[in-house]
XYZ file of C-alpha atoms in Angstrom:
378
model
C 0.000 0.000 0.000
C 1.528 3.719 -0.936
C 0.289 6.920 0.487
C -0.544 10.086 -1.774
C -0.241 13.198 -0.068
C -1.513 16.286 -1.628
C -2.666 19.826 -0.211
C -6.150 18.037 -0.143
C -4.677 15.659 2.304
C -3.438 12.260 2.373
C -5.033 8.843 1.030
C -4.100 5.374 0.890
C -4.075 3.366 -2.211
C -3.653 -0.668 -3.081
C -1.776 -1.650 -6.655
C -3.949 -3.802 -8.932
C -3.229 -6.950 -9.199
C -1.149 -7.875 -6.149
C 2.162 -8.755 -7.052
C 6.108 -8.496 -5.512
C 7.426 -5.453 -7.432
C 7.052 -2.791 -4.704
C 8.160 0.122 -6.897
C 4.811 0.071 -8.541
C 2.531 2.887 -7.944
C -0.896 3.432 -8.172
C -0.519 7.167 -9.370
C 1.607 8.367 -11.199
C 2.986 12.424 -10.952
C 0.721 13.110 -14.211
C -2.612 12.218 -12.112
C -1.204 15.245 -9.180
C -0.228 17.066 -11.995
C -4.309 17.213 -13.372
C -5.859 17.745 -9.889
C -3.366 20.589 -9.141
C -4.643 21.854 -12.073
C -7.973 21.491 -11.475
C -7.768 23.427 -8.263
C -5.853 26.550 -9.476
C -8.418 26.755 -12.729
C -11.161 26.000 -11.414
C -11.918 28.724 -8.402
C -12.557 31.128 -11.448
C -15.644 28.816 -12.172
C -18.759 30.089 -10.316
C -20.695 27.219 -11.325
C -21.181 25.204 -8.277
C -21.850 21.320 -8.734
C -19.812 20.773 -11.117
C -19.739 17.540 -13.619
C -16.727 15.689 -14.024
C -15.996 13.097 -16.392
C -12.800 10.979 -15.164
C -11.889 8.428 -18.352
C -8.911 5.523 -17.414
C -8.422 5.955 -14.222
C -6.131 3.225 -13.399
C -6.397 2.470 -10.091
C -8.354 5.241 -8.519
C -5.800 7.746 -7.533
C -8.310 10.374 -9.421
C -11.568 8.794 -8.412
C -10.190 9.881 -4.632
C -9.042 12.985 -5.330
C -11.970 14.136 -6.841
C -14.805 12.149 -5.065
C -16.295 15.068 -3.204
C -17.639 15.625 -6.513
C -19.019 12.781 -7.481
C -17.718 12.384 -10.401
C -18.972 10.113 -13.523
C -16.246 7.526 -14.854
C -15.552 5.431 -18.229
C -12.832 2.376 -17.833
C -12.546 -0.558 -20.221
C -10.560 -2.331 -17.723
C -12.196 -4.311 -15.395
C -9.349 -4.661 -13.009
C -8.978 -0.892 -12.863
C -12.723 -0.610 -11.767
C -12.293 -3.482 -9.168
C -9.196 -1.000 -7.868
C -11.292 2.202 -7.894
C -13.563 0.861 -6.063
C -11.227 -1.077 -3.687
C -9.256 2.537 -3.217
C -12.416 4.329 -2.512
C -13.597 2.315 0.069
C -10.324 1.857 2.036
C -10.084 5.445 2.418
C -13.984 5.827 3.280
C -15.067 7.443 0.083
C -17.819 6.375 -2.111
C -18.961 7.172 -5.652
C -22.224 6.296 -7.018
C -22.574 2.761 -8.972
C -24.120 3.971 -12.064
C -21.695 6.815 -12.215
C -19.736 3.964 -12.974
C -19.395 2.879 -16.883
C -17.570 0.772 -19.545
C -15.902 1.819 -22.611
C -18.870 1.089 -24.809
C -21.387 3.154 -22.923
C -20.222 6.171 -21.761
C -23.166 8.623 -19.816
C -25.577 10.407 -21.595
C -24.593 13.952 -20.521
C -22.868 16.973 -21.042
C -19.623 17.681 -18.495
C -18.387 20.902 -17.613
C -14.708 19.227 -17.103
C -13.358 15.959 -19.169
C -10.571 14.472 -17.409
C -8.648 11.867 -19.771
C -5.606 9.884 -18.846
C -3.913 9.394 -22.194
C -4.079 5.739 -23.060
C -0.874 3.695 -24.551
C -2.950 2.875 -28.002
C -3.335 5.735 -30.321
C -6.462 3.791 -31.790
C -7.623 3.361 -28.213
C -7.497 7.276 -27.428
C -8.805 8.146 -31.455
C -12.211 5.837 -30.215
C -12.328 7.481 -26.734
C -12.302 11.220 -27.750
C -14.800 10.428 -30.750
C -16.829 9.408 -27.633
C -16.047 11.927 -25.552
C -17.420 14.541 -27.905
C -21.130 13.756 -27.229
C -20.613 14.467 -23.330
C -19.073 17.821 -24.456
C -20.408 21.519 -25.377
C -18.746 25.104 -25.915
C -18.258 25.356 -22.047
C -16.953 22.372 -21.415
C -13.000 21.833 -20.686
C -11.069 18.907 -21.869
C -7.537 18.128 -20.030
C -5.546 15.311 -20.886
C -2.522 14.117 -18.683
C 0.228 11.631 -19.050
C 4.215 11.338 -18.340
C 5.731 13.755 -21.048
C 7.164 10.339 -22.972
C 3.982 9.355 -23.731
C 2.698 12.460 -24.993
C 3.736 12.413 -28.992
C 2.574 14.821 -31.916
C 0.508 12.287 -32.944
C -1.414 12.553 -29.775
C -1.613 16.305 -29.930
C -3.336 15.858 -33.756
C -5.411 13.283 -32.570
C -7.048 15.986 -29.783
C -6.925 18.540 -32.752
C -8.955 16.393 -35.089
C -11.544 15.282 -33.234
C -12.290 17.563 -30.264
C -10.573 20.607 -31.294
C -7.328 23.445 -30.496
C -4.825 21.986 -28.267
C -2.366 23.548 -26.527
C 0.539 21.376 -24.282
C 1.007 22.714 -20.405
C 4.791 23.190 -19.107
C 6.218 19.729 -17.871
C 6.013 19.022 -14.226
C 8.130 15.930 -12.648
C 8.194 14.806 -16.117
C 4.187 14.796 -17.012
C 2.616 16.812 -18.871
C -1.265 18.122 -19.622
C -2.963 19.318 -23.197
C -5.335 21.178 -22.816
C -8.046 21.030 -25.081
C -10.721 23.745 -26.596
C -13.870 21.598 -27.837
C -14.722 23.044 -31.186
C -18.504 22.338 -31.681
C -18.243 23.324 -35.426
C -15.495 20.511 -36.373
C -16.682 17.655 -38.066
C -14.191 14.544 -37.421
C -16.189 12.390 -39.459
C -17.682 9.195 -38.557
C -16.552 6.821 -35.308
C -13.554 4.770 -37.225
C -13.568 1.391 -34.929
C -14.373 -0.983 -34.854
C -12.103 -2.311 -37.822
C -12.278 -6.006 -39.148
C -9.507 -8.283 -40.487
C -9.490 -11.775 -42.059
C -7.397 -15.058 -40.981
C -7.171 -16.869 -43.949
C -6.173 -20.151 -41.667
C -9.567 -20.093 -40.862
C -11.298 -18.410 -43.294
C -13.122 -16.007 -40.592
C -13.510 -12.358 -40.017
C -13.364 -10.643 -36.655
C -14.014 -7.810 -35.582
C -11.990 -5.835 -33.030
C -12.845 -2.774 -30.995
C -10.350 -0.149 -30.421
C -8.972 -1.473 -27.373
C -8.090 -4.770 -28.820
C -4.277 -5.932 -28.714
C -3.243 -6.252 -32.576
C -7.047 -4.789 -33.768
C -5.522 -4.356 -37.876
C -4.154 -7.764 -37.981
C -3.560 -11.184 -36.358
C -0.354 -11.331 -34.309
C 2.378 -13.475 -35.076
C 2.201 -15.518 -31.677
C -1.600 -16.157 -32.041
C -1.206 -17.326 -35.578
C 1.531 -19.666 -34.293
C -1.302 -21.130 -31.403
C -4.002 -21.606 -34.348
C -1.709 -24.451 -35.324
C -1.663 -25.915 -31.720
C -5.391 -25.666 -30.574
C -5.675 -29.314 -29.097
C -8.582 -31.118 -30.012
C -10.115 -33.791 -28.316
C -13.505 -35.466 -26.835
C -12.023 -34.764 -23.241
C -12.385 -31.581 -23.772
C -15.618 -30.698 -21.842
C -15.082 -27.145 -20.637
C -12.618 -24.631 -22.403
C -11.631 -21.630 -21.608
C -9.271 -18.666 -24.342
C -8.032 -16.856 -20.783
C -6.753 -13.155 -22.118
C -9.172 -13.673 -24.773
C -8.870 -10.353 -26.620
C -11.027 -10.905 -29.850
C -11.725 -14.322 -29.338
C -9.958 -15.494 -32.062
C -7.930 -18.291 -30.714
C -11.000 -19.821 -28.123
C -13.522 -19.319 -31.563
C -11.154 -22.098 -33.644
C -11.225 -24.340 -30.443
C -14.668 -24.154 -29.864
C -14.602 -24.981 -34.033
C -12.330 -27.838 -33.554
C -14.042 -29.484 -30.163
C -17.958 -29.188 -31.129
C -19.164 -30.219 -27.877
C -17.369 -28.514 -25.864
C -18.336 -24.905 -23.929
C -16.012 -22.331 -24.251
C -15.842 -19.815 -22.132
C -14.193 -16.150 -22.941
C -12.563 -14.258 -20.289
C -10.802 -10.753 -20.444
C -10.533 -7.899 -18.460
C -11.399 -5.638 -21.132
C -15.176 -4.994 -22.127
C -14.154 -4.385 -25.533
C -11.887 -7.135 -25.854
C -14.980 -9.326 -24.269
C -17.636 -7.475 -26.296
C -15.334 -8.370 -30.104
C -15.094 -11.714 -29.268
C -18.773 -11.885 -28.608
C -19.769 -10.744 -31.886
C -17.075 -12.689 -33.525
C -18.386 -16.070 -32.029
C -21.935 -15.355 -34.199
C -19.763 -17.070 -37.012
C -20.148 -20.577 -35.388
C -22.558 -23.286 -35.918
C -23.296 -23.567 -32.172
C -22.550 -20.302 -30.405
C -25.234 -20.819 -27.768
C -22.642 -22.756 -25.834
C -20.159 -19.773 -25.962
C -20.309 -17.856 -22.717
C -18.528 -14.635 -21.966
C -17.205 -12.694 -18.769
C -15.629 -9.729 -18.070
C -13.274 -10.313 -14.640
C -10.123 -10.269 -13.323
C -7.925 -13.471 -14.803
C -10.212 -16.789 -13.925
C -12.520 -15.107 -11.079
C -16.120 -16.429 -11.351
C -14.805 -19.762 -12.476
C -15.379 -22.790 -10.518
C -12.040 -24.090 -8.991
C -11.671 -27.774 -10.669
C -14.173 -27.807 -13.480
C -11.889 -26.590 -16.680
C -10.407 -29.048 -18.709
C -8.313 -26.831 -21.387
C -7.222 -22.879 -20.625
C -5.745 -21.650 -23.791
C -3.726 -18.188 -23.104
C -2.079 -15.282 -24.819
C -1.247 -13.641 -21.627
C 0.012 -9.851 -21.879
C 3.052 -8.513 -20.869
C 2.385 -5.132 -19.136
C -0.930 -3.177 -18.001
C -1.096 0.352 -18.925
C 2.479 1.271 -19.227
C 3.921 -0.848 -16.699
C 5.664 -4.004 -18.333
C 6.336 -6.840 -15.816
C 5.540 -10.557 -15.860
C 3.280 -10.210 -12.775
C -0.141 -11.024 -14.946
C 1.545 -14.163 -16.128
C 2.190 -15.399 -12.993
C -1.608 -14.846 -12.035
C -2.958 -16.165 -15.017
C -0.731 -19.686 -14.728
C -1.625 -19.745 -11.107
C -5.168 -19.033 -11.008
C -5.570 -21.666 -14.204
C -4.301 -24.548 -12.127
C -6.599 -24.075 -9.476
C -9.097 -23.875 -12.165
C -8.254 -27.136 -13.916
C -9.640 -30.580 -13.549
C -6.574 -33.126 -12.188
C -5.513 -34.327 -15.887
C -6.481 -30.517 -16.999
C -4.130 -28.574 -19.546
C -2.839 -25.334 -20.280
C -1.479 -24.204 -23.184
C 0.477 -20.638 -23.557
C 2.098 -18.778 -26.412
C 4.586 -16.371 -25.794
C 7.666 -14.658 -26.591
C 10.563 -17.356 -25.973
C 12.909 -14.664 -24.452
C 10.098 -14.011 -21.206
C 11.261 -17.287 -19.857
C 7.344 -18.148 -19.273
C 8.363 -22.614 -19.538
C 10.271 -21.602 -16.076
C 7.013 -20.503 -14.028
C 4.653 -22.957 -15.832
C 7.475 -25.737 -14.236
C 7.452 -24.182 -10.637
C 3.671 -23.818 -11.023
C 2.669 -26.922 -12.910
C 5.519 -28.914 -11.847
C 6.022 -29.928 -15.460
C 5.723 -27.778 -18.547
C 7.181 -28.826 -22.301
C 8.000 -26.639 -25.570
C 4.998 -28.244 -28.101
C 6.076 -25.879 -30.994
C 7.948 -22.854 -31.658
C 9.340 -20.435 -34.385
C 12.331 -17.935 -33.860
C 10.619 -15.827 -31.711
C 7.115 -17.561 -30.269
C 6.943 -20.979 -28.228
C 3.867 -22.681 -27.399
C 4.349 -24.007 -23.982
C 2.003 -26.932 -22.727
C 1.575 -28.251 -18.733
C -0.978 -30.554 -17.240
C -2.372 -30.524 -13.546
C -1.031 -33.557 -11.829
């Protein structure tokens, strides 16, 4: 647990998911950066009650600050709404439930201030402000933050197309704010995402949200699983773990016909594209679909496959740490005799945790820079 002190006064706050690397924050200087800003603008505004729209907050560091306000937010991350809400209630603060919402269905209202942590994907933040323009009108102010690396001139253009003249704040402890003026006249076109792709392997298209990992095409290490989706009449219960847009649990669910397949990711869009990508089956009915944290909501002992592309960083913090919860929660998830099979980049070491995990773990296929890694419950 880490403490943020600012002039408001002093709050506690949990990192999301758990893990061993204790130089992980749940803020970061760009988030004291935005409500320092806030306060030194914002006593020239007379309005009183004002509405704030807070989109990614990661783990809640802005949900605290500015809770007094009650402030609406938009997350596609389900981990980072389990942390919000976690951090809110640990330092006795509370925000309404349906002030709460998903990247898909953002409130039906117009904000005096639009708070926006700039997200890694470019195609991520080009859906979100397209968005963000119906909560918007002449009065109201847009501010996006993030560390100065992260802020690029294609992020700049992408706040000048769609919402309108931006202007960059001075850099503070290396994080900086644009500052936006929404332009009611500009006409950005239509809503570009989702975008579609076909895998000619299986002779499907699928559709991918914004927020999907590898939306324009299919990555190299999934196309290297497609090859190595087991198949087999044992196979009761299945689940693509990390699913993103379904792709690799759709081809199993394909190859074992009886079998239920289950698609699990922490983000709704991610959860949402593989949804309407499963439509292409015969049988989707036995398709089911959950937004959660790794493998929680899943019976422990009742899967028989997990097939997993696990990532390796949230937000812009790259560590191994998801891994290790993914492989861990998947054997408690397993059936004795149950398997798990894992693509990923041979240089992350992953056959090493899947063997102190697993007990066992073997390299079923690989290519110069993917293996496909393979361990059974004992």
């Amino acid at each position: 647990m880490k403490t943020l002190t600012t002039c408001k006064g002093s709050y506690k706050l949990d990192y999301f998911p758990k893990n061993a690397n204790k130089s992980l924050q749940p803020w970061d200087a760009a988030d004291e950066y935005l409500f320092q800003y806030y306060l030194d603008n914002a006593a020239s505004d007379v309005k009183k009650d004002k509405k704030i729209l807070i989109v990614n907050d990661t783990f809640g560091a802005l949900s605290i600050l500015f809770s007094e306000l009650n402030p609406y937010l938009v997350t596609d991350s389900f981990v980072s709404c389990k942390a919000i809400k976690h951090n809110l209630k640990i330092n006795d603060l509370n925000i309404d439930d349906d002030h709460i919402h998903n990247s898909l269905k953002y409130p039906n209202q117009v904000f005096d201030y639009v708070l926006i942590k700039i997200p890694k994907s470019n195609a991520f933040l080009e859906d979100q402000l397209f968005r963000i323009r119906s909560c918007c009108d002449d009065n109201t102010k847009i501010i996006g933050a993030a560390m100065s690396r992260h802020i690029h001139t294609s992020t700049i253009k992408l706040f000048e197309k769609v919402i309108g003249k931006t202007s960059t704040s001075l850099a503070i402890k290396k994080s900086r704010l644009l500052l936006t003026e929404y332009d009611s006249t500009l006409n950005p076109g239509e809503l570009p995402f989702p975008v579609e792709y076909s895998v000619k392997e299986t002779s499907k298209v699928y559709l991918n949200h914004a927020s999907v990992f590898s939306r324009d095409k299919l990555d190299i290490g999934a196309r290297l699983m497609l090859k190595n989706i087991p198949v087999s009449e044992k196979y009761h219960r299945i689940v693509d773990l990390a699913c993103g847009n379904g792709v690799l649990g759709i081809e199993a669910a394909e190859l074992n016909e009886t079998a239920e397949v289950l698609f699990m990711d922490e983000s709704y869009m991610a959860v949402e594209s593989a949804k309407i990508n499963s439509k292409q089956l015969n049988n989707p009915e036995r398709c089911e679909f959950i937004v959660s944290d790794c493998l929680q909501g899943v019976d422990e002992d009742s899967v028989d496959l997990v097939i997993n592309n696990p990532p390796f960083h949230q937000h812009h913090a790259i560590g191994d740490f998801i891994a290790w919860k993914m492989f861990t929660e998947s054997r408690s998830k397993l059936i004795t005799g149950g398997e798990i099979r894992v693509v990923a980049n041979r240089h992350l070491g992953y056959h090493l945790k899947l063997k102190k995990i697993f007990g066992n773990c073997e390299v079923i296929d690989s290519d110069k820079k993917f293996v496909i890694l393979q361990a059974f419950k004992k």
